[in-house]
One Martini backbone bead per residue (centre of mass of N, CA, C, O) as a GRO file, in nm:
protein
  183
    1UNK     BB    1   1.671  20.756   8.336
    2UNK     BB    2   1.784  20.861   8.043
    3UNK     BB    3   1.748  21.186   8.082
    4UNK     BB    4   1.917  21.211   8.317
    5UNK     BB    5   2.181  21.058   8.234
    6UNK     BB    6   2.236  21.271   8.057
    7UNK     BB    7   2.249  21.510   8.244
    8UNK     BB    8   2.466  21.341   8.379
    9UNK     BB    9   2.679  21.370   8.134
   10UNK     BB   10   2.999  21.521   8.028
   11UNK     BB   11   2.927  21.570   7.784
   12UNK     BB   12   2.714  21.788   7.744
   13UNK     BB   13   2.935  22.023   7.742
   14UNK     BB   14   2.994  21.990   7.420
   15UNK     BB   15   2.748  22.097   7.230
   16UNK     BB   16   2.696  21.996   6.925
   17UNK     BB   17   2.356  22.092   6.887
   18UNK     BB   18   2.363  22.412   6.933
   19UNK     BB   19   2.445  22.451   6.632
   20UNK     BB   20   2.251  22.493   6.367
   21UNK     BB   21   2.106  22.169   6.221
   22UNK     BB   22   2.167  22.053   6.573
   23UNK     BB   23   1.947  22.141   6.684
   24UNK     BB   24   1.696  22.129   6.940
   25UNK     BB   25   1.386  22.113   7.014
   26UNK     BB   26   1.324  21.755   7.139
   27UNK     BB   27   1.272  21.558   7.421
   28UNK     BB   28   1.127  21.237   7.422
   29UNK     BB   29   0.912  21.067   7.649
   30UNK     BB   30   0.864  20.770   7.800
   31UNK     BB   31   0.652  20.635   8.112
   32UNK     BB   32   0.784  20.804   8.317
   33UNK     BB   33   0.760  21.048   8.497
   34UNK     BB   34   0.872  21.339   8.522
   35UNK     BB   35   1.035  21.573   8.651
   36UNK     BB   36   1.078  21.954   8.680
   37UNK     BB   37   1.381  21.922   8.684
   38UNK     BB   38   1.432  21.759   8.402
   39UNK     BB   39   1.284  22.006   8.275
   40UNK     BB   40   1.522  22.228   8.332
   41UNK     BB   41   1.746  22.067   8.265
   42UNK     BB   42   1.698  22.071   7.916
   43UNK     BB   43   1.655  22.380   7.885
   44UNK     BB   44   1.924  22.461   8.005
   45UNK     BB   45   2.138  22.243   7.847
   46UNK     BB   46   1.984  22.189   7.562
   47UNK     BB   47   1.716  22.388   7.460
   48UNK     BB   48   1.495  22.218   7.505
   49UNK     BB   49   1.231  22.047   7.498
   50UNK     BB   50   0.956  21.850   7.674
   51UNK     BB   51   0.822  21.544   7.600
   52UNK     BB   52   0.558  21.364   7.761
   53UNK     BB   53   0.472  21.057   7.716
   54UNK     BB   54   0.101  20.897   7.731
   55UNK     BB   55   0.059  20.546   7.783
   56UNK     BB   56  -0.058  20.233   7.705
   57UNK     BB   57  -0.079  19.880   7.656
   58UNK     BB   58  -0.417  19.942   7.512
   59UNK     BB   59  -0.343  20.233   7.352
   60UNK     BB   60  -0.317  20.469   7.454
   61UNK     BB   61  -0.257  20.828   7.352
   62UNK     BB   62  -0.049  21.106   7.495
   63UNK     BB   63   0.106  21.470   7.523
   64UNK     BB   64   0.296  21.704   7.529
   65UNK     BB   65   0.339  22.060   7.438
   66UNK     BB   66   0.596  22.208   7.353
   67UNK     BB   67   0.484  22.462   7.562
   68UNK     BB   68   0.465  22.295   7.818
   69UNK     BB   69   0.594  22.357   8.182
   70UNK     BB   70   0.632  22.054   8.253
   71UNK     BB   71  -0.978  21.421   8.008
   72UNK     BB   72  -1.064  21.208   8.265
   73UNK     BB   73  -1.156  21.257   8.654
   74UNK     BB   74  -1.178  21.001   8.896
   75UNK     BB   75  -1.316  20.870   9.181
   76UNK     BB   76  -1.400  20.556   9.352
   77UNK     BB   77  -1.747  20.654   9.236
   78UNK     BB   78  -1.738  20.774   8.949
   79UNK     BB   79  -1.684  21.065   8.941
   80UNK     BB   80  -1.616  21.404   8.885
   81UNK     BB   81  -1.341  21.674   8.907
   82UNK     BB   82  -1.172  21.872   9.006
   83UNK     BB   83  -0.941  22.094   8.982
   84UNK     BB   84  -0.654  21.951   9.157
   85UNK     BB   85  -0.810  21.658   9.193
   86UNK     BB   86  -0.729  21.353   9.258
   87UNK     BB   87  -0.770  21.034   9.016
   88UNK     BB   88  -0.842  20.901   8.768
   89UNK     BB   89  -0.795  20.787   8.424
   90UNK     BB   90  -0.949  20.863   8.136
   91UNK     BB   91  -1.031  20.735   7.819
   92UNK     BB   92  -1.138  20.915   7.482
   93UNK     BB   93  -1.077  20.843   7.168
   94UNK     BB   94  -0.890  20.759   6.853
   95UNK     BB   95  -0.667  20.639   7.086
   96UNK     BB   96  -0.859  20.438   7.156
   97UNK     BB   97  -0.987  20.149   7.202
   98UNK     BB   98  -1.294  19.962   7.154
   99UNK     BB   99  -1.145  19.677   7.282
  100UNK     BB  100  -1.108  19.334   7.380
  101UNK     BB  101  -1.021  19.050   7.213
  102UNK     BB  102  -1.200  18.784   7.375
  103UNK     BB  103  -1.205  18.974   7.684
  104UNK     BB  104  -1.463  19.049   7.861
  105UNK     BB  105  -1.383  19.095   8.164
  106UNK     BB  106  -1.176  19.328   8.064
  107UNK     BB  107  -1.424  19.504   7.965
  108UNK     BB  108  -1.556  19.527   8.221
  109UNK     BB  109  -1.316  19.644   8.424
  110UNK     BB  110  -1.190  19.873   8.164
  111UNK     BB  111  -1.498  19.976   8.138
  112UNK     BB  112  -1.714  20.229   8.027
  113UNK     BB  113  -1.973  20.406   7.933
  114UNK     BB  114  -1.903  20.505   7.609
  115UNK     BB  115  -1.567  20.418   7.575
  116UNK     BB  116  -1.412  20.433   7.825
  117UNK     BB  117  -1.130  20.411   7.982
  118UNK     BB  118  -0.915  20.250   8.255
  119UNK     BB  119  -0.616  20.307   8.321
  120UNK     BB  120  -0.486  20.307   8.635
  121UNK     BB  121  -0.427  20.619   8.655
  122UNK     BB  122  -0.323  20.890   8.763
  123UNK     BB  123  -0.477  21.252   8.780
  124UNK     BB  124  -0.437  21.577   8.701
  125UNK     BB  125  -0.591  21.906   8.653
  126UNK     BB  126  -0.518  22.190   8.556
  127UNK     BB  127  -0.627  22.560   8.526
  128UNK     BB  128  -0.579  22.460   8.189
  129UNK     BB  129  -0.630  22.127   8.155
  130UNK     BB  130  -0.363  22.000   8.212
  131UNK     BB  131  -0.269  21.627   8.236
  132UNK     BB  132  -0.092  21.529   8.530
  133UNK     BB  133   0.081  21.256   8.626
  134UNK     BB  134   0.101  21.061   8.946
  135UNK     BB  135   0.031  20.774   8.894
  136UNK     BB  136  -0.065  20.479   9.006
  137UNK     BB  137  -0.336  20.318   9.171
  138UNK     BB  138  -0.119  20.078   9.307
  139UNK     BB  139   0.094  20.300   9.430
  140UNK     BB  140  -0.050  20.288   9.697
  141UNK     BB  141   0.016  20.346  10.023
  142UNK     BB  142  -0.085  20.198  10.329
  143UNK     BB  143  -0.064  20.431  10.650
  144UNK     BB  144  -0.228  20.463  10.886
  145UNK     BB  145  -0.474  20.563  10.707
  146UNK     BB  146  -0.322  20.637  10.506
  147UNK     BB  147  -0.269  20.769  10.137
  148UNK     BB  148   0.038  20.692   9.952
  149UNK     BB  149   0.169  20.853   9.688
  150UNK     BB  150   0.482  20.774   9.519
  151UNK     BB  151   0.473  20.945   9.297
  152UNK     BB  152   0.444  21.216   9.421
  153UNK     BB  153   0.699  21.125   9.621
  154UNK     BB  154   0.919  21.136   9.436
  155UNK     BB  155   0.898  21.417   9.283
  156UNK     BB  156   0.947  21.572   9.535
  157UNK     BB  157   1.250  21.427   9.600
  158UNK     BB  158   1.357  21.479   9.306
  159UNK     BB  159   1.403  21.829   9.359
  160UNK     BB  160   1.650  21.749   9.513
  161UNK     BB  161   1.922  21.827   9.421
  162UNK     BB  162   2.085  21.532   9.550
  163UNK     BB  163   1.871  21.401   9.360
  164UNK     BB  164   1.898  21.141   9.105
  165UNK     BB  165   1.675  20.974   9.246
  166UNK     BB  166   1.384  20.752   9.275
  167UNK     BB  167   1.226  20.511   9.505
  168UNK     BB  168   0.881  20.443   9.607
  169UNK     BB  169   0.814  20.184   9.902
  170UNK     BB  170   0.663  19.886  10.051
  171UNK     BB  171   0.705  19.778  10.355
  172UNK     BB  172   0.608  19.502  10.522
  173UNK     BB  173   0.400  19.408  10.770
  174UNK     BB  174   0.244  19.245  10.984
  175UNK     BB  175  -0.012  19.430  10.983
  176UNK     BB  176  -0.045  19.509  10.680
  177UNK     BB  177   0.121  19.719  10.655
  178UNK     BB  178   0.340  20.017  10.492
  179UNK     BB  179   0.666  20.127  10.487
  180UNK     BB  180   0.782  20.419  10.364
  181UNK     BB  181   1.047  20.392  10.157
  182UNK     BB  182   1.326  20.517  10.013
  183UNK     BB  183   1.583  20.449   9.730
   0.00000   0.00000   0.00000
């Protein structure tokens, strides 16, 4: 990730940004969530909020405000969830698509009635009603009939002071499910 290597990076001691006309405001982040501890670190070393983009690529679009520290949400069942329950992103508004053009299987597929959009993405609204990003649907890893969020599992190893970076992934096994393996 960008931001990480960023933040460590010898140069950024050199602070030259933080002075007058240079000073930062924000770094705009898109692609996959950061940690917490990426955002204390931003705000730590460079003083500047970060703003982490989240969009899909059939036109979703939305992300987080200034000062954020660090849609509607649905079950299995098509259910919607309460706060601080992980479940699917939906997604209705301005900057959602109408539709995929010439292809009804994926209307069919990726659309809700009302024009509501299947991200295809998990999260979570906190207390506040802000809506945290916490993994893809297909990011499960089935163990032994646990169903591990990777996204989750790795924001959490992410924590950790000696963690620059990490991946968890499913390593295949005979029995058809996955060892869960951090790497």
């Amino acid at each position: 990730n960008m931001v990480d290597l960023l933040l460590a990076s010898p140069l950024l001691q050199q602070k030259p940004w933080s002075k007058g006309a240079l000073a930062l405001e924000a770094i705009i982040s898109g692609g996959s969530a950061l940690s917490a501890e990426t955002a204390r670190g931003v705000k730590r070393l460079l003083g500047c909020s970060l703003i982490q983009s989240y969009g899909s690529a059939d036109g979703v679009a939305c992300h987080t405000a200034l000062d954020d520290p660090a849609s509607v949400l649905v079950d299995e069942q098509q259910q919607a969830l309460a706060l601080g329950e992980v479940g699917e992103i939906w997604a209705l508004g301005p900057m959602t698509p109408l539709c995929y053009y010439g292809a009804p299987e994926l209307n069919q597929s990726a659309r809700a009635a009302g024009g509501w959009v299947k991200t295809g993405d998990k999260g979570r609204l906190d207390a506040e009603g802000r809506l945290q990003v916490v993994g893809r649907k297909s990011d499960v890893i089935l163990r032994k009939g646990v169903k591990v969020n990777a996204g989750e599992l790795e924001m959490l190893l992410h924590e950790h002071p000696q963690v620059l970076d990490v991946a968890v992934v499913a390593v295949p096994q005979a029995s058809g499910e996955g060892w869960v393996q951090a790497c």
